Amino acid sequence: MPLAKDLLHPSPEKEKRKHKKKRLVQSPNSYFMDVKCPGCYKITTVFSHAQTVGLCVGCSTVLCQPTGGEARLTEGCSFRSRDYTTALQPGNEYFFKN
């Protein structure tokens, strides 16, 4: 009796809904994003699940507020998500040494 669904080739939509540890290939739900300040147009890198207030490096405007999960962007801020491989480079402010 064949299975009703293919366990080796799940659809991307179903994989995205699963818990990060229960996916076929584990991947995080969080990401880094470049946020553009609406006042001075400088770009600041912010973590998607930040637990502190994100401030602009140029004019100290609040860019994002922490919530229980993902950080909420301030109205008027635009963003683009970044890849982990580019965000965790030596010399970047988010590169941590143990």
mmCIF file with all atom_site columns, C-alpha atoms in Angstrom:
data_model
loop_
_atom_site.group_PDB
_atom_site.id
_atom_site.type_symbol
_atom_site.label_atom_id
_atom_site.label_alt_id
_atom_site.label_comp_id
_atom_site.label_asym_id
_atom_site.label_entity_id
_atom_site.label_seq_id
_atom_site.pdbx_PDB_ins_code
_atom_site.Cartn_x
_atom_site.Cartn_y
_atom_site.Cartn_z
_atom_site.occupancy
_atom_site.B_iso_or_equiv
_atom_site.pdbx_formal_charge
_atom_site.auth_seq_id
_atom_site.auth_comp_id
_atom_site.auth_asym_id
_atom_site.auth_atom_id
_atom_site.pdbx_PDB_model_num
ATOM 1  C CA . MET A 1 1  ? 0.000  0.000  0.000  1.00 0.00 ? 1  MET A CA 1
ATOM 2  C CA . PRO A 1 2  ? 1.661  3.291  -1.078 1.00 0.00 ? 2  PRO A CA 1
ATOM 3  C CA . LEU A 1 3  ? 1.742  6.340  1.176  1.00 0.00 ? 3  LEU A CA 1
ATOM 4  C CA . ALA A 1 4  ? -0.677 9.182  0.531  1.00 0.00 ? 4  ALA A CA 1
ATOM 5  C CA . LYS A 1 5  ? 2.124  11.769 0.514  1.00 0.00 ? 5  LYS A CA 1
ATOM 6  C CA . ASP A 1 6  ? 5.782  11.754 -0.473 1.00 0.00 ? 6  ASP A CA 1
ATOM 7  C CA . LEU A 1 7  ? 7.945  12.137 2.645  1.00 0.00 ? 7  LEU A CA 1
ATOM 8  C CA . LEU A 1 8  ? 11.185 12.725 0.719  1.00 0.00 ? 8  LEU A CA 1
ATOM 9  C CA . HIS A 1 9  ? 9.843  15.535 -1.474 1.00 0.00 ? 9  HIS A CA 1
ATOM 10 C CA . PRO A 1 10 ? 7.491  17.731 0.594  1.00 0.00 ? 10 PRO A CA 1
ATOM 11 C CA . SER A 1 11 ? 6.115  20.939 -0.872 1.00 0.00 ? 11 SER A CA 1
ATOM 12 C CA . PRO A 1 12 ? 7.946  24.166 0.105  1.00 0.00 ? 12 PRO A CA 1
ATOM 13 C CA . GLU A 1 13 ? 4.746  25.604 1.615  1.00 0.00 ? 13 GLU A CA 1
ATOM 14 C CA . LYS A 1 14 ? 4.365  22.642 3.987  1.00 0.00 ? 14 LYS A CA 1
ATOM 15 C CA . GLU A 1 15 ? 8.059  22.737 4.916  1.00 0.00 ? 15 GLU A CA 1
ATOM 16 C CA . LYS A 1 16 ? 7.875  26.443 5.799  1.00 0.00 ? 16 LYS A CA 1
ATOM 17 C CA . ARG A 1 17 ? 4.958  25.828 8.179  1.00 0.00 ? 17 ARG A CA 1
ATOM 18 C CA . LYS A 1 18 ? 6.806  23.108 10.104 1.00 0.00 ? 18 LYS A CA 1
ATOM 19 C CA . HIS A 1 19 ? 8.881  23.737 13.215 1.00 0.00 ? 19 HIS A CA 1
ATOM 20 C CA . LYS A 1 20 ? 12.467 24.707 12.419 1.00 0.00 ? 20 LYS A CA 1
ATOM 21 C CA . LYS A 1 21 ? 13.825 21.460 13.894 1.00 0.00 ? 21 LYS A CA 1
ATOM 22 C CA . LYS A 1 22 ? 11.253 19.163 12.234 1.00 0.00 ? 22 LYS A CA 1
ATOM 23 C CA . ARG A 1 23 ? 11.918 20.211 8.640  1.00 0.00 ? 23 ARG A CA 1
ATOM 24 C CA . LEU A 1 24 ? 13.607 17.813 6.233  1.00 0.00 ? 24 LEU A CA 1
ATOM 25 C CA . VAL A 1 25 ? 16.639 20.140 6.290  1.00 0.00 ? 25 VAL A CA 1
ATOM 26 C CA . GLN A 1 26 ? 16.771 22.259 9.443  1.00 0.00 ? 26 GLN A CA 1
ATOM 27 C CA . SER A 1 27 ? 16.756 26.007 8.834  1.00 0.00 ? 27 SER A CA 1
ATOM 28 C CA . PRO A 1 28 ? 16.156 28.979 11.158 1.00 0.00 ? 28 PRO A CA 1
ATOM 29 C CA . ASN A 1 29 ? 13.071 31.191 11.101 1.00 0.00 ? 29 ASN A CA 1
ATOM 30 C CA . SER A 1 30 ? 15.090 34.305 11.926 1.00 0.00 ? 30 SER A CA 1
ATOM 31 C CA . TYR A 1 31 ? 17.132 36.489 9.594  1.00 0.00 ? 31 TYR A CA 1
ATOM 32 C CA . PHE A 1 32 ? 19.072 39.741 9.449  1.00 0.00 ? 32 PHE A CA 1
ATOM 33 C CA . MET A 1 33 ? 17.599 42.689 7.594  1.00 0.00 ? 33 MET A CA 1
ATOM 34 C CA . ASP A 1 34 ? 18.886 45.993 6.294  1.00 0.00 ? 34 ASP A CA 1
ATOM 35 C CA . VAL A 1 35 ? 16.519 48.734 7.486  1.00 0.00 ? 35 VAL A CA 1
ATOM 36 C CA . LYS A 1 36 ? 16.553 52.140 5.799  1.00 0.00 ? 36 LYS A CA 1
ATOM 37 C CA . CYS A 1 37 ? 15.867 55.124 8.057  1.00 0.00 ? 37 CYS A CA 1
ATOM 38 C CA . PRO A 1 38 ? 13.035 57.321 6.690  1.00 0.00 ? 38 PRO A CA 1
ATOM 39 C CA . GLY A 1 39 ? 14.756 60.482 7.955  1.00 0.00 ? 39 GLY A CA 1
ATOM 40 C CA . CYS A 1 40 ? 18.422 60.271 6.945  1.00 0.00 ? 40 CYS A CA 1
ATOM 41 C CA . TYR A 1 41 ? 18.237 57.260 4.525  1.00 0.00 ? 41 TYR A CA 1
ATOM 42 C CA . LYS A 1 42 ? 21.106 55.424 6.260  1.00 0.00 ? 42 LYS A CA 1
ATOM 43 C CA . ILE A 1 43 ? 20.989 51.628 6.287  1.00 0.00 ? 43 ILE A CA 1
ATOM 44 C CA . THR A 1 44 ? 21.247 49.770 9.608  1.00 0.00 ? 44 THR A CA 1
ATOM 45 C CA . THR A 1 45 ? 21.442 45.982 10.030 1.00 0.00 ? 45 THR A CA 1
ATOM 46 C CA . VAL A 1 46 ? 18.846 44.655 12.485 1.00 0.00 ? 46 VAL A CA 1
ATOM 47 C CA . PHE A 1 47 ? 18.030 41.091 13.609 1.00 0.00 ? 47 PHE A CA 1
ATOM 48 C CA . SER A 1 48 ? 14.477 39.996 12.757 1.00 0.00 ? 48 SER A CA 1
ATOM 49 C CA . HIS A 1 49 ? 13.784 38.703 16.270 1.00 0.00 ? 49 HIS A CA 1
ATOM 50 C CA . ALA A 1 50 ? 15.610 41.539 18.080 1.00 0.00 ? 50 ALA A CA 1
ATOM 51 C CA . GLN A 1 51 ? 14.878 41.885 21.788 1.00 0.00 ? 51 GLN A CA 1
ATOM 52 C CA . THR A 1 52 ? 16.128 45.474 22.050 1.00 0.00 ? 52 THR A CA 1
ATOM 53 C CA . VAL A 1 53 ? 15.060 48.677 20.345 1.00 0.00 ? 53 VAL A CA 1
ATOM 54 C CA . GLY A 1 54 ? 16.802 49.194 16.993 1.00 0.00 ? 54 GLY A CA 1
ATOM 55 C CA . LEU A 1 55 ? 18.138 52.733 16.533 1.00 0.00 ? 55 LEU A CA 1
ATOM 56 C CA . CYS A 1 56 ? 19.438 54.509 13.437 1.00 0.00 ? 56 CYS A CA 1
ATOM 57 C CA . VAL A 1 57 ? 23.218 55.015 13.478 1.00 0.00 ? 57 VAL A CA 1
ATOM 58 C CA . GLY A 1 58 ? 22.876 58.450 11.879 1.00 0.00 ? 58 GLY A CA 1
ATOM 59 C CA . CYS A 1 59 ? 20.018 60.237 13.620 1.00 0.00 ? 59 CYS A CA 1
ATOM 60 C CA . SER A 1 60 ? 19.109 57.875 16.536 1.00 0.00 ? 60 SER A CA 1
ATOM 61 C CA . THR A 1 61 ? 15.552 57.399 15.279 1.00 0.00 ? 61 THR A CA 1
ATOM 62 C CA . VAL A 1 62 ? 13.773 54.263 16.517 1.00 0.00 ? 62 VAL A CA 1
ATOM 63 C CA . LEU A 1 63 ? 13.684 51.772 13.617 1.00 0.00 ? 63 LEU A CA 1
ATOM 64 C CA . CYS A 1 64 ? 12.098 48.740 15.302 1.00 0.00 ? 64 CYS A CA 1
ATOM 65 C CA . GLN A 1 65 ? 10.370 47.801 18.543 1.00 0.00 ? 65 GLN A CA 1
ATOM 66 C CA . PRO A 1 66 ? 10.708 44.345 20.136 1.00 0.00 ? 66 PRO A CA 1
ATOM 67 C CA . THR A 1 67 ? 7.587  42.208 20.494 1.00 0.00 ? 67 THR A CA 1
ATOM 68 C CA . GLY A 1 68 ? 7.132  38.682 21.774 1.00 0.00 ? 68 GLY A CA 1
ATOM 69 C CA . GLY A 1 69 ? 8.435  37.236 18.493 1.00 0.00 ? 69 GLY A CA 1
ATOM 70 C CA . GLU A 1 70 ? 9.612  39.254 15.518 1.00 0.00 ? 70 GLU A CA 1
ATOM 71 C CA . ALA A 1 71 ? 10.570 42.896 15.919 1.00 0.00 ? 71 ALA A CA 1
ATOM 72 C CA . ARG A 1 72 ? 7.986  45.381 14.638 1.00 0.00 ? 72 ARG A CA 1
ATOM 73 C CA . LEU A 1 73 ? 9.343  47.968 12.200 1.00 0.00 ? 73 LEU A CA 1
ATOM 74 C CA . THR A 1 74 ? 8.460  51.621 12.666 1.00 0.00 ? 74 THR A CA 1
ATOM 75 C CA . GLU A 1 75 ? 6.037  52.992 10.099 1.00 0.00 ? 75 GLU A CA 1
ATOM 76 C CA . GLY A 1 76 ? 7.848  54.432 7.094  1.00 0.00 ? 76 GLY A CA 1
ATOM 77 C CA . CYS A 1 77 ? 10.914 52.167 7.386  1.00 0.00 ? 77 CYS A CA 1
ATOM 78 C CA . SER A 1 78 ? 11.740 49.981 4.424  1.00 0.00 ? 78 SER A CA 1
ATOM 79 C CA . PHE A 1 79 ? 13.780 46.786 4.707  1.00 0.00 ? 79 PHE A CA 1
ATOM 80 C CA . ARG A 1 80 ? 15.327 43.914 2.782  1.00 0.00 ? 80 ARG A CA 1
ATOM 81 C CA . SER A 1 81 ? 16.300 40.567 4.265  1.00 0.00 ? 81 SER A CA 1
ATOM 82 C CA . ARG A 1 82 ? 19.916 39.412 4.222  1.00 0.00 ? 82 ARG A CA 1
ATOM 83 C CA . ASP A 1 83 ? 21.480 35.988 3.958  1.00 0.00 ? 83 ASP A CA 1
ATOM 84 C CA . TYR A 1 84 ? 23.216 34.527 7.021  1.00 0.00 ? 84 TYR A CA 1
ATOM 85 C CA . THR A 1 85 ? 26.432 33.971 5.078  1.00 0.00 ? 85 THR A CA 1
ATOM 86 C CA . THR A 1 86 ? 26.826 37.699 4.357  1.00 0.00 ? 86 THR A CA 1
ATOM 87 C CA . ALA A 1 87 ? 25.687 38.865 7.798  1.00 0.00 ? 87 ALA A CA 1
ATOM 88 C CA . LEU A 1 88 ? 28.052 36.653 9.803  1.00 0.00 ? 88 LEU A CA 1
ATOM 89 C CA . GLN A 1 89 ? 31.317 37.746 8.191  1.00 0.00 ? 89 GLN A CA 1
ATOM 90 C CA . PRO A 1 90 ? 34.382 38.753 10.269 1.00 0.00 ? 90 PRO A CA 1
ATOM 91 C CA . GLY A 1 91 ? 34.451 42.517 10.621 1.00 0.00 ? 91 GLY A CA 1
ATOM 92 C CA . ASN A 1 92 ? 30.666 42.794 10.707 1.00 0.00 ? 92 ASN A CA 1
ATOM 93 C CA . GLU A 1 93 ? 29.136 44.116 13.930 1.00 0.00 ? 93 GLU A CA 1
ATOM 94 C CA . TYR A 1 94 ? 27.122 40.887 14.391 1.00 0.00 ? 94 TYR A CA 1
ATOM 95 C CA . PHE A 1 95 ? 30.131 38.539 14.230 1.00 0.00 ? 95 PHE A CA 1
ATOM 96 C CA . PHE A 1 96 ? 30.760 37.089 17.688 1.00 0.00 ? 96 PHE A CA 1
ATOM 97 C CA . LYS A 1 97 ? 33.921 35.372 18.884 1.00 0.00 ? 97 LYS A CA 1
ATOM 98 C CA . ASN A 1 98 ? 33.764 32.659 21.538 1.00 0.00 ? 98 ASN A CA 1
#
